[in-house]
Amino acid sequence: MTSCTRRLLAAATLSLGFCSSQALAQTGIACALLDVSNKADFCYAMLAAPSEASFLAESAVKTRLGLISTIQNQIALSQSHRGPSGVNAWASGSTLSLSMRNYPGLPDDPDIALAGTAGADYTLAPGLIAGFALSGGSLDSSLGAYGGFKVNETTGSLYAGWQEGALWANAIATYGRFGFDMTRIITLGQRQETNTGSAGGDNWSAALQGGYVFTSDKITHGPVAGFVHQNVGIDGFRETGGLSALEFGGQARQSTVGQLGYLAIYELGKYQPYVEALWNHEFANTGGDVSAKLVSFKAFPAFSMPAVLLGKDWGEAKAGVKIDVGSGVKLVVEGSADFGQTSTTLLGGQVGLNASF
């Protein structure tokens, strides 16, 4: 058995746990055709590349959930203090530390994301507001010695908030367009090849959330329920670089996350510390395949490998404080953490100001 075949079988059985016979056979053909100093490393890089590219769609899903949380916080602030003109304006900054783990033996993906969002809303009727938000963000991903990618996204959102007695609800519709630059570093024996590619994608999302509030002395608390639907598209792209450069097919990732939790707020003068716990479940099918094709050999057919597979259930804990700083301005500071999701670790933070006029 050749070194190339042994490495392919090891990646299939030990690293991935499974591998399509088509991909295994076709990658083996490529190993035989290409004149490279270390065929096993080349074949392994080909097997790993589709899962590396699949991190693009998963990071888009996670960062959008963070943006929706930011807007929901600002809707709650706007509802809590309306000025005589019925107009509120706000701005918020957020950061996200996201780590997604690949199949055993393949490169993981730690990310750092930063975003800034600004918006305004208007009172349409007592308890009913409508507004818009614009956001810009960046994400820096590292695949360690295997490269990484950078993403820049611009989004626009329309939202509405409603409150009547103890009942409340909000809705958010968002469209975002992003561009990315991906770098893959391939080690072939004693030398390296660097392949780069750039393309874009978009994300449509709709979110709905509601709840009921109980009041007990200085504590307001109650259940929260909602869902977030996303439709992420990643454009196909072609790398430039060495013999290991690939052309990736487009990706489509749908996500429908249901949320159920509880929120508690303590009234302490101008301070309102709060905690919130949510359980999230992904109803959409996850995983799927990502296709790729060697650029150097146009006759070589495309092959597909599994996208990274993350857990479908996870918890989310939030803790923060809302502060009335005076003159119609409120401040919110929040930290959050996801827990219990297979192959994922997430920590977040945001700071925002909301002014009523």
mmCIF file of N, CA, C and O in Angstrom, residues 150-240:
data_model
loop_
_atom_site.group_PDB
_atom_site.id
_atom_site.type_symbol
_atom_site.label_atom_id
_atom_site.label_comp_id
_atom_site.label_asym_id
_atom_site.label_seq_id
_atom_site.Cartn_x
_atom_site.Cartn_y
_atom_site.Cartn_z
ATOM 1 N N LYS A 150 -10.186 36.129 6.558
ATOM 2 C CA LYS A 150 -10.688 37.390 7.103
ATOM 3 C C LYS A 150 -11.993 37.720 6.402
ATOM 4 O O LYS A 150 -12.122 37.551 5.189
ATOM 5 N N VAL A 151 -12.968 38.209 7.176
ATOM 6 C CA VAL A 151 -14.300 38.517 6.649
ATOM 7 C C VAL A 151 -14.679 39.934 7.050
ATOM 8 O O VAL A 151 -14.445 40.348 8.198
ATOM 9 N N ASN A 152 -15.241 40.684 6.124
ATOM 10 C CA ASN A 152 -15.808 42.005 6.410
ATOM 11 C C ASN A 152 -17.256 42.020 5.935
ATOM 12 O O ASN A 152 -17.536 41.666 4.784
ATOM 13 N N GLU A 153 -18.170 42.438 6.827
ATOM 14 C CA GLU A 153 -19.599 42.389 6.511
ATOM 15 C C GLU A 153 -20.261 43.729 6.805
ATOM 16 O O GLU A 153 -19.937 44.405 7.789
ATOM 17 N N THR A 154 -21.195 44.103 5.953
ATOM 18 C CA THR A 154 -22.042 45.276 6.156
ATOM 19 C C THR A 154 -23.496 44.821 6.132
ATOM 20 O O THR A 154 -23.896 44.072 5.229
ATOM 21 N N THR A 155 -24.280 45.260 7.106
ATOM 22 C CA THR A 155 -25.670 44.812 7.201
ATOM 23 C C THR A 155 -26.617 45.991 7.397
ATOM 24 O O THR A 155 -26.243 47.041 7.915
ATOM 25 N N GLY A 156 -27.861 45.779 6.997
ATOM 26 C CA GLY A 156 -28.949 46.708 7.272
ATOM 27 C C GLY A 156 -30.123 45.953 7.866
ATOM 28 O O GLY A 156 -30.423 44.832 7.427
ATOM 29 N N SER A 157 -30.767 46.541 8.864
ATOM 30 C CA SER A 157 -31.868 45.871 9.570
ATOM 31 C C SER A 157 -33.060 46.794 9.717
ATOM 32 O O SER A 157 -32.911 48.014 9.897
ATOM 33 N N LEU A 158 -34.246 46.217 9.661
ATOM 34 C CA LEU A 158 -35.487 46.874 10.037
ATOM 35 C C LEU A 158 -36.055 46.132 11.238
ATOM 36 O O LEU A 158 -36.014 44.898 11.275
ATOM 37 N N TYR A 159 -36.563 46.868 12.211
ATOM 38 C CA TYR A 159 -37.057 46.203 13.410
ATOM 39 C C TYR A 159 -38.293 46.912 13.956
ATOM 40 O O TYR A 159 -38.583 48.078 13.626
ATOM 41 N N ALA A 160 -39.017 46.197 14.811
ATOM 42 C CA ALA A 160 -40.194 46.739 15.489
ATOM 43 C C ALA A 160 -40.255 46.149 16.887
ATOM 44 O O ALA A 160 -39.822 45.014 17.121
ATOM 45 N N GLY A 161 -40.775 46.928 17.819
ATOM 46 C CA GLY A 161 -40.961 46.470 19.187
ATOM 47 C C GLY A 161 -42.349 46.834 19.678
ATOM 48 O O GLY A 161 -42.869 47.913 19.358
ATOM 49 N N TRP A 162 -42.962 45.942 20.443
ATOM 50 C CA TRP A 162 -44.326 46.165 20.946
ATOM 51 C C TRP A 162 -44.390 45.769 22.408
ATOM 52 O O TRP A 162 -43.778 44.785 22.830
ATOM 53 N N GLN A 163 -45.118 46.562 23.183
ATOM 54 C CA GLN A 163 -45.299 46.266 24.603
ATOM 55 C C GLN A 163 -46.695 46.697 25.031
ATOM 56 O O GLN A 163 -47.123 47.832 24.767
ATOM 57 N N GLU A 164 -47.417 45.794 25.666
ATOM 58 C CA GLU A 164 -48.770 46.065 26.144
ATOM 59 C C GLU A 164 -48.937 45.373 27.490
ATOM 60 O O GLU A 164 -49.081 44.153 27.560
ATOM 61 N N GLY A 165 -48.899 46.163 28.571
ATOM 62 C CA GLY A 165 -48.979 45.586 29.897
ATOM 63 C C GLY A 165 -47.790 44.681 30.169
ATOM 64 O O GLY A 165 -46.631 45.085 30.033
ATOM 65 N N ALA A 166 -48.061 43.425 30.522
ATOM 66 C CA ALA A 166 -46.981 42.497 30.838
ATOM 67 C C ALA A 166 -46.446 41.760 29.613
ATOM 68 O O ALA A 166 -45.453 41.033 29.705
ATOM 69 N N LEU A 167 -47.080 41.935 28.467
ATOM 70 C CA LEU A 167 -46.650 41.263 27.248
ATOM 71 C C LEU A 167 -45.718 42.149 26.433
ATOM 72 O O LEU A 167 -45.907 43.365 26.368
ATOM 73 N N TRP A 168 -44.738 41.537 25.785
ATOM 74 C CA TRP A 168 -43.842 42.275 24.894
ATOM 75 C C TRP A 168 -43.374 41.363 23.756
ATOM 76 O O TRP A 168 -43.370 40.137 23.870
ATOM 77 N N ALA A 169 -42.975 41.983 22.659
ATOM 78 C CA ALA A 169 -42.479 41.233 21.505
ATOM 79 C C ALA A 169 -41.638 42.153 20.637
ATOM 80 O O ALA A 169 -41.786 43.387 20.675
ATOM 81 N N ASN A 170 -40.748 41.559 19.857
ATOM 82 C CA ASN A 170 -39.983 42.327 18.874
ATOM 83 C C ASN A 170 -39.715 41.470 17.649
ATOM 84 O O ASN A 170 -39.733 40.230 17.712
ATOM 85 N N ALA A 171 -39.464 42.121 16.526
ATOM 86 C CA ALA A 171 -39.168 41.441 15.262
ATOM 87 C C ALA A 171 -38.049 42.187 14.558
ATOM 88 O O ALA A 171 -38.016 43.428 14.567
ATOM 89 N N ILE A 172 -37.132 41.435 13.931
ATOM 90 C CA ILE A 172 -35.968 42.018 13.261
ATOM 91 C C ILE A 172 -35.750 41.305 11.928
ATOM 92 O O ILE A 172 -35.680 40.070 11.882
ATOM 93 N N ALA A 173 -35.642 42.077 10.847
ATOM 94 C CA ALA A 173 -35.294 41.534 9.533
ATOM 95 C C ALA A 173 -33.963 42.163 9.106
ATOM 96 O O ALA A 173 -33.805 43.388 9.166
ATOM 97 N N THR A 174 -33.013 41.326 8.662
ATOM 98 C CA THR A 174 -31.658 41.801 8.372
ATOM 99 C C THR A 174 -31.148 41.199 7.075
ATOM 100 O O THR A 174 -31.356 40.012 6.792
ATOM 101 N N TYR A 175 -30.456 42.028 6.300
ATOM 102 C CA TYR A 175 -29.708 41.544 5.141
ATOM 103 C C TYR A 175 -28.275 42.030 5.259
ATOM 104 O O TYR A 175 -28.022 43.199 5.569
ATOM 105 N N GLY A 176 -27.336 41.131 5.028
ATOM 106 C CA GLY A 176 -25.929 41.491 5.075
ATOM 107 C C GLY A 176 -25.165 40.916 3.894
ATOM 108 O O GLY A 176 -25.454 39.810 3.426
ATOM 109 N N ARG A 177 -24.203 41.676 3.419
ATOM 110 C CA ARG A 177 -23.314 41.232 2.351
ATOM 111 C C ARG A 177 -21.888 41.257 2.889
ATOM 112 O O ARG A 177 -21.493 42.215 3.555
ATOM 113 N N PHE A 178 -21.129 40.196 2.647
ATOM 114 C CA PHE A 178 -19.775 40.147 3.171
ATOM 115 C C PHE A 178 -18.792 39.695 2.103
ATOM 116 O O PHE A 178 -19.149 39.017 1.133
ATOM 117 N N GLY A 179 -17.547 40.085 2.290
ATOM 118 C CA GLY A 179 -16.457 39.622 1.449
ATOM 119 C C GLY A 179 -15.421 38.933 2.323
ATOM 120 O O GLY A 179 -15.274 39.260 3.500
ATOM 121 N N PHE A 180 -14.691 37.986 1.753
ATOM 122 C CA PHE A 180 -13.686 37.275 2.542
ATOM 123 C C PHE A 180 -12.439 37.022 1.708
ATOM 124 O O PHE A 180 -12.482 36.935 0.475
ATOM 125 N N ASP A 181 -11.318 36.935 2.399
ATOM 126 C CA ASP A 181 -10.030 36.553 1.828
ATOM 127 C C ASP A 181 -9.539 35.332 2.594
ATOM 128 O O ASP A 181 -9.382 35.383 3.815
ATOM 129 N N MET A 182 -9.297 34.245 1.876
ATOM 130 C CA MET A 182 -8.881 32.997 2.507
ATOM 131 C C MET A 182 -7.466 32.634 2.078
ATOM 132 O O MET A 182 -7.100 32.772 0.903
ATOM 133 N N THR A 183 -6.672 32.190 3.037
ATOM 134 C CA THR A 183 -5.305 31.740 2.785
ATOM 135 C C THR A 183 -5.157 30.311 3.295
ATOM 136 O O THR A 183 -5.481 30.027 4.455
ATOM 137 N N ARG A 184 -4.699 29.407 2.454
ATOM 138 C CA ARG A 184 -4.407 28.030 2.865
ATOM 139 C C ARG A 184 -2.917 27.775 2.675
ATOM 140 O O ARG A 184 -2.372 28.012 1.603
ATOM 141 N N ILE A 185 -2.282 27.292 3.714
ATOM 142 C CA ILE A 185 -0.853 26.979 3.676
ATOM 143 C C ILE A 185 -0.699 25.462 3.669
ATOM 144 O O ILE A 185 -1.195 24.773 4.557
ATOM 145 N N ILE A 186 -0.035 24.956 2.665
ATOM 146 C CA ILE A 186 0.144 23.516 2.484
ATOM 147 C C ILE A 186 1.619 23.178 2.692
ATOM 148 O O ILE A 186 2.487 23.741 2.025
ATOM 149 N N THR A 187 1.902 22.283 3.609
ATOM 150 C CA THR A 187 3.266 21.816 3.838
ATOM 151 C C THR A 187 3.495 20.528 3.059
ATOM 152 O O THR A 187 2.786 19.532 3.257
ATOM 153 N N LEU A 188 4.462 20.562 2.166
ATOM 154 C CA LEU A 188 4.796 19.417 1.329
ATOM 155 C C LEU A 188 6.243 19.039 1.609
ATOM 156 O O LEU A 188 7.173 19.585 1.016
ATOM 157 N N GLY A 189 6.423 18.156 2.568
ATOM 158 C CA GLY A 189 7.780 17.788 2.954
ATOM 159 C C GLY A 189 8.493 18.966 3.584
ATOM 160 O O GLY A 189 8.074 19.489 4.620
ATOM 161 N N GLN A 190 9.558 19.429 2.938
ATOM 162 C CA GLN A 190 10.360 20.539 3.463
ATOM 163 C C GLN A 190 9.950 21.882 2.892
ATOM 164 O O GLN A 190 10.553 22.902 3.243
ATOM 165 N N ARG A 191 8.966 21.928 2.035
ATOM 166 C CA ARG A 191 8.568 23.209 1.452
ATOM 167 C C ARG A 191 7.083 23.471 1.688
ATOM 168 O O ARG A 191 6.331 22.593 2.112
ATOM 169 N N GLN A 192 6.667 24.709 1.446
ATOM 170 C CA GLN A 192 5.285 25.116 1.643
ATOM 171 C C GLN A 192 4.732 25.762 0.388
ATOM 172 O O GLN A 192 5.473 26.396 -0.381
ATOM 173 N N GLU A 193 3.449 25.580 0.193
ATOM 174 C CA GLU A 193 2.711 26.311 -0.831
ATOM 175 C C GLU A 193 1.655 27.170 -0.145
ATOM 176 O O GLU A 193 1.032 26.731 0.833
ATOM 177 N N THR A 194 1.474 28.364 -0.643
ATOM 178 C CA THR A 194 0.446 29.265 -0.119
ATOM 179 C C THR A 194 -0.575 29.543 -1.207
ATOM 180 O O THR A 194 -0.228 30.041 -2.285
ATOM 181 N N ASN A 195 -1.817 29.192 -0.930
ATOM 182 C CA ASN A 195 -2.912 29.422 -1.869
ATOM 183 C C ASN A 195 -3.865 30.459 -1.293
ATOM 184 O O ASN A 195 -4.212 30.405 -0.108
ATOM 185 N N THR A 196 -4.277 31.412 -2.118
ATOM 186 C CA THR A 196 -5.176 32.461 -1.656
ATOM 187 C C THR A 196 -6.388 32.562 -2.576
ATOM 188 O O THR A 196 -6.299 32.286 -3.778
ATOM 189 N N GLY A 197 -7.505 32.946 -1.992
ATOM 190 C CA GLY A 197 -8.732 33.138 -2.763
ATOM 191 C C GLY A 197 -9.634 34.149 -2.090
ATOM 192 O O GLY A 197 -9.605 34.306 -0.865
ATOM 193 N N SER A 198 -10.405 34.850 -2.891
ATOM 194 C CA SER A 198 -11.318 35.867 -2.372
ATOM 195 C C SER A 198 -12.668 35.731 -3.052
ATOM 196 O O SER A 198 -12.753 35.389 -4.240
ATOM 197 N N ALA A 199 -13.712 35.994 -2.301
ATOM 198 C CA ALA A 199 -15.072 35.976 -2.850
ATOM 199 C C ALA A 199 -15.993 36.669 -1.851
ATOM 200 O O ALA A 199 -15.538 37.462 -1.016
ATOM 201 N N GLY A 200 -17.274 36.387 -1.931
ATOM 202 C CA GLY A 200 -18.247 37.034 -1.047
ATOM 203 C C GLY A 200 -19.386 36.101 -0.721
ATOM 204 O O GLY A 200 -19.375 34.902 -1.022
ATOM 205 N N GLY A 201 -20.375 36.672 -0.085
ATOM 206 C CA GLY A 201 -21.557 35.916 0.291
ATOM 207 C C GLY A 201 -22.585 36.846 0.895
ATOM 208 O O GLY A 201 -22.353 38.052 1.023
ATOM 209 N N ASP A 202 -23.739 36.301 1.260
ATOM 210 C CA ASP A 202 -24.763 37.119 1.893
ATOM 211 C C ASP A 202 -25.534 36.298 2.918
ATOM 212 O O ASP A 202 -25.409 35.074 2.978
ATOM 213 N N ASN A 203 -26.308 37.004 3.724
ATOM 214 C CA ASN A 203 -27.077 36.364 4.782
ATOM 215 C C ASN A 203 -28.372 37.131 4.991
ATOM 216 O O ASN A 203 -28.350 38.304 5.367
ATOM 217 N N TRP A 204 -29.486 36.469 4.727
ATOM 218 C CA TRP A 204 -30.819 36.984 5.046
ATOM 219 C C TRP A 204 -31.253 36.371 6.370
ATOM 220 O O TRP A 204 -31.103 35.172 6.562
ATOM 221 N N SER A 205 -31.817 37.180 7.248
ATOM 222 C CA SER A 205 -32.286 36.612 8.512
ATOM 223 C C SER A 205 -33.563 37.299 8.978
ATOM 224 O O SER A 205 -33.824 38.464 8.658
ATOM 225 N N ALA A 206 -34.353 36.555 9.748
ATOM 226 C CA ALA A 206 -35.568 37.078 10.383
ATOM 227 C C ALA A 206 -35.607 36.533 11.805
ATOM 228 O O ALA A 206 -35.362 35.340 12.027
ATOM 229 N N ALA A 207 -35.895 37.407 12.748
ATOM 230 C CA ALA A 207 -35.925 37.016 14.155
ATOM 231 C C ALA A 207 -37.201 37.525 14.802
ATOM 232 O O ALA A 207 -37.647 38.649 14.540
ATOM 233 N N LEU A 208 -37.765 36.712 15.665
ATOM 234 C CA LEU A 208 -38.960 37.075 16.422
ATOM 235 C C LEU A 208 -38.749 36.623 17.862
ATOM 236 O O LEU A 208 -38.315 35.503 18.115
ATOM 237 N N GLN A 209 -39.055 37.528 18.800
ATOM 238 C CA GLN A 209 -38.886 37.213 20.213
ATOM 239 C C GLN A 209 -40.019 37.841 21.012
ATOM 240 O O GLN A 209 -40.513 38.921 20.665
ATOM 241 N N GLY A 210 -40.424 37.175 22.072
ATOM 242 C CA GLY A 210 -41.486 37.708 22.916
ATOM 243 C C GLY A 210 -41.404 37.138 24.314
ATOM 244 O O GLY A 210 -40.655 36.197 24.582
ATOM 245 N N GLY A 211 -42.199 37.736 25.212
ATOM 246 C CA GLY A 211 -42.173 37.248 26.581
ATOM 247 C C GLY A 211 -43.268 37.862 27.428
ATOM 248 O O GLY A 211 -44.100 38.657 26.961
ATOM 249 N N TYR A 212 -43.262 37.489 28.692
ATOM 250 C CA TYR A 212 -44.236 37.968 29.671
ATOM 251 C C TYR A 212 -43.468 38.386 30.920
ATOM 252 O O TYR A 212 -42.500 37.732 31.318
ATOM 253 N N VAL A 213 -43.898 39.487 31.523
ATOM 254 C CA VAL A 213 -43.170 40.051 32.659
ATOM 255 C C VAL A 213 -44.006 39.955 33.932
ATOM 256 O O VAL A 213 -45.172 40.370 33.959
ATOM 257 N N PHE A 214 -43.408 39.403 34.974
ATOM 258 C CA PHE A 214 -43.975 39.417 36.315
ATOM 259 C C PHE A 214 -43.217 40.453 37.143
ATOM 260 O O PHE A 214 -41.996 40.589 37.007
ATOM 261 N N THR A 215 -43.929 41.176 37.998
ATOM 262 C CA THR A 215 -43.294 42.172 38.848
ATOM 263 C C THR A 215 -43.454 41.772 40.307
ATOM 264 O O THR A 215 -44.556 41.482 40.772
ATOM 265 N N SER A 216 -42.316 41.740 41.017
ATOM 266 C CA SER A 216 -42.309 41.383 42.429
ATOM 267 C C SER A 216 -41.358 42.319 43.156
ATOM 268 O O SER A 216 -40.139 42.154 43.077
ATOM 269 N N ASP A 217 -41.935 43.345 43.833
ATOM 270 C CA ASP A 217 -41.138 44.355 44.516
ATOM 271 C C ASP A 217 -40.186 45.009 43.510
ATOM 272 O O ASP A 217 -40.642 45.609 42.562
ATOM 273 N N LYS A 218 -38.877 44.851 43.670
ATOM 274 C CA LYS A 218 -37.921 45.492 42.782
ATOM 275 C C LYS A 218 -37.428 44.561 41.668
ATOM 276 O O LYS A 218 -36.536 44.936 40.906
ATOM 277 N N ILE A 219 -38.012 43.401 41.581
ATOM 278 C CA ILE A 219 -37.574 42.431 40.572
ATOM 279 C C ILE A 219 -38.663 42.263 39.522
ATOM 280 O O ILE A 219 -39.829 42.032 39.839
ATOM 281 N N THR A 220 -38.285 42.393 38.260
ATOM 282 C CA THR A 220 -39.161 42.020 37.144
ATOM 283 C C THR A 220 -38.542 40.808 36.469
ATOM 284 O O THR A 220 -37.325 40.761 36.246
ATOM 285 N N HIS A 221 -39.367 39.839 36.151
ATOM 286 C CA HIS A 221 -38.834 38.598 35.607
ATOM 287 C C HIS A 221 -39.910 37.929 34.771
ATOM 288 O O HIS A 221 -41.108 38.233 34.901
ATOM 289 N N GLY A 222 -39.490 37.005 33.938
ATOM 290 C CA GLY A 222 -40.470 36.284 33.139
ATOM 291 C C GLY A 222 -39.841 35.460 32.033
ATOM 292 O O GLY A 222 -38.638 35.560 31.742
ATOM 293 N N PRO A 223 -40.643 34.610 31.389
ATOM 294 C CA PRO A 223 -40.150 33.731 30.323
ATOM 295 C C PRO A 223 -39.907 34.502 29.027
ATOM 296 O O PRO A 223 -40.527 35.535 28.762
ATOM 297 N N VAL A 224 -39.012 33.946 28.234
ATOM 298 C CA VAL A 224 -38.653 34.502 26.923
ATOM 299 C C VAL A 224 -38.663 33.361 25.913
ATOM 300 O O VAL A 224 -38.174 32.262 26.195
ATOM 301 N N ALA A 225 -39.216 33.610 24.725
ATOM 302 C CA ALA A 225 -39.210 32.612 23.654
ATOM 303 C C ALA A 225 -38.990 33.319 22.325
ATOM 304 O O ALA A 225 -39.379 34.483 22.157
ATOM 305 N N GLY A 226 -38.367 32.642 21.393
ATOM 306 C CA GLY A 226 -38.141 33.255 20.089
ATOM 307 C C GLY A 226 -37.544 32.281 19.101
ATOM 308 O O GLY A 226 -37.319 31.104 19.399
ATOM 309 N N PHE A 227 -37.308 32.777 17.883
ATOM 310 C CA PHE A 227 -36.615 31.996 16.872
ATOM 311 C C PHE A 227 -35.829 32.939 15.979
ATOM 312 O O PHE A 227 -36.144 34.134 15.860
ATOM 313 N N VAL A 228 -34.796 32.406 15.351
ATOM 314 C CA VAL A 228 -33.992 33.147 14.376
ATOM 315 C C VAL A 228 -33.787 32.252 13.163
ATOM 316 O O VAL A 228 -33.243 31.145 13.286
ATOM 317 N N HIS A 229 -34.237 32.723 12.006
ATOM 318 C CA HIS A 229 -34.011 31.987 10.757
ATOM 319 C C HIS A 229 -32.976 32.727 9.920
ATOM 320 O O HIS A 229 -33.060 33.948 9.749
ATOM 321 N N GLN A 230 -32.006 31.972 9.390
ATOM 322 C CA GLN A 230 -30.971 32.557 8.541
ATOM 323 C C GLN A 230 -30.835 31.755 7.257
ATOM 324 O O GLN A 230 -31.009 30.533 7.246
ATOM 325 N N ASN A 231 -30.472 32.468 6.199
ATOM 326 C CA ASN A 231 -30.196 31.846 4.907
ATOM 327 C C ASN A 231 -28.856 32.398 4.419
ATOM 328 O O ASN A 231 -28.785 33.502 3.891
ATOM 329 N N VAL A 232 -27.799 31.614 4.625
ATOM 330 C CA VAL A 232 -26.435 32.048 4.299
ATOM 331 C C VAL A 232 -26.016 31.457 2.958
ATOM 332 O O VAL A 232 -26.183 30.256 2.721
ATOM 333 N N GLY A 233 -25.463 32.293 2.103
ATOM 334 C CA GLY A 233 -24.908 31.841 0.834
ATOM 335 C C GLY A 233 -23.454 32.252 0.718
ATOM 336 O O GLY A 233 -23.112 33.409 0.963
ATOM 337 N N ILE A 234 -22.593 31.297 0.376
ATOM 338 C CA ILE A 234 -21.171 31.567 0.156
ATOM 339 C C ILE A 234 -20.875 31.352 -1.324
ATOM 340 O O ILE A 234 -21.139 30.269 -1.865
ATOM 341 N N ASP A 235 -20.364 32.375 -1.988
ATOM 342 C CA ASP A 235 -20.044 32.254 -3.403
ATOM 343 C C ASP A 235 -18.874 31.288 -3.605
ATOM 344 O O ASP A 235 -17.957 31.208 -2.777
ATOM 345 N N GLY A 236 -18.901 30.571 -4.734
ATOM 346 C CA GLY A 236 -17.757 29.750 -5.094
ATOM 347 C C GLY A 236 -16.553 30.630 -5.422
ATOM 348 O O GLY A 236 -16.695 31.788 -5.818
ATOM 349 N N PHE A 237 -15.357 30.080 -5.246
ATOM 350 C CA PHE A 237 -14.156 30.877 -5.529
ATOM 351 C C PHE A 237 -13.015 29.974 -5.945
ATOM 352 O O PHE A 237 -12.993 28.779 -5.647
ATOM 353 N N ARG A 238 -12.051 30.574 -6.630
ATOM 354 C CA ARG A 238 -10.891 29.844 -7.124
ATOM 355 C C ARG A 238 -9.630 30.415 -6.481
ATOM 356 O O ARG A 238 -9.422 31.621 -6.438
ATOM 357 N N GLU A 239 -8.790 29.514 -5.996
ATOM 358 C CA GLU A 239 -7.530 29.936 -5.399
ATOM 359 C C GLU A 239 -6.453 30.130 -6.462
ATOM 360 O O GLU A 239 -6.504 29.536 -7.549
ATOM 361 N N THR A 240 -5.468 30.946 -6.133
ATOM 362 C CA THR A 240 -4.239 31.053 -6.912
ATOM 363 C C THR A 240 -3.084 30.684 -5.994
ATOM 364 O O THR A 240 -3.137 30.911 -4.785
#
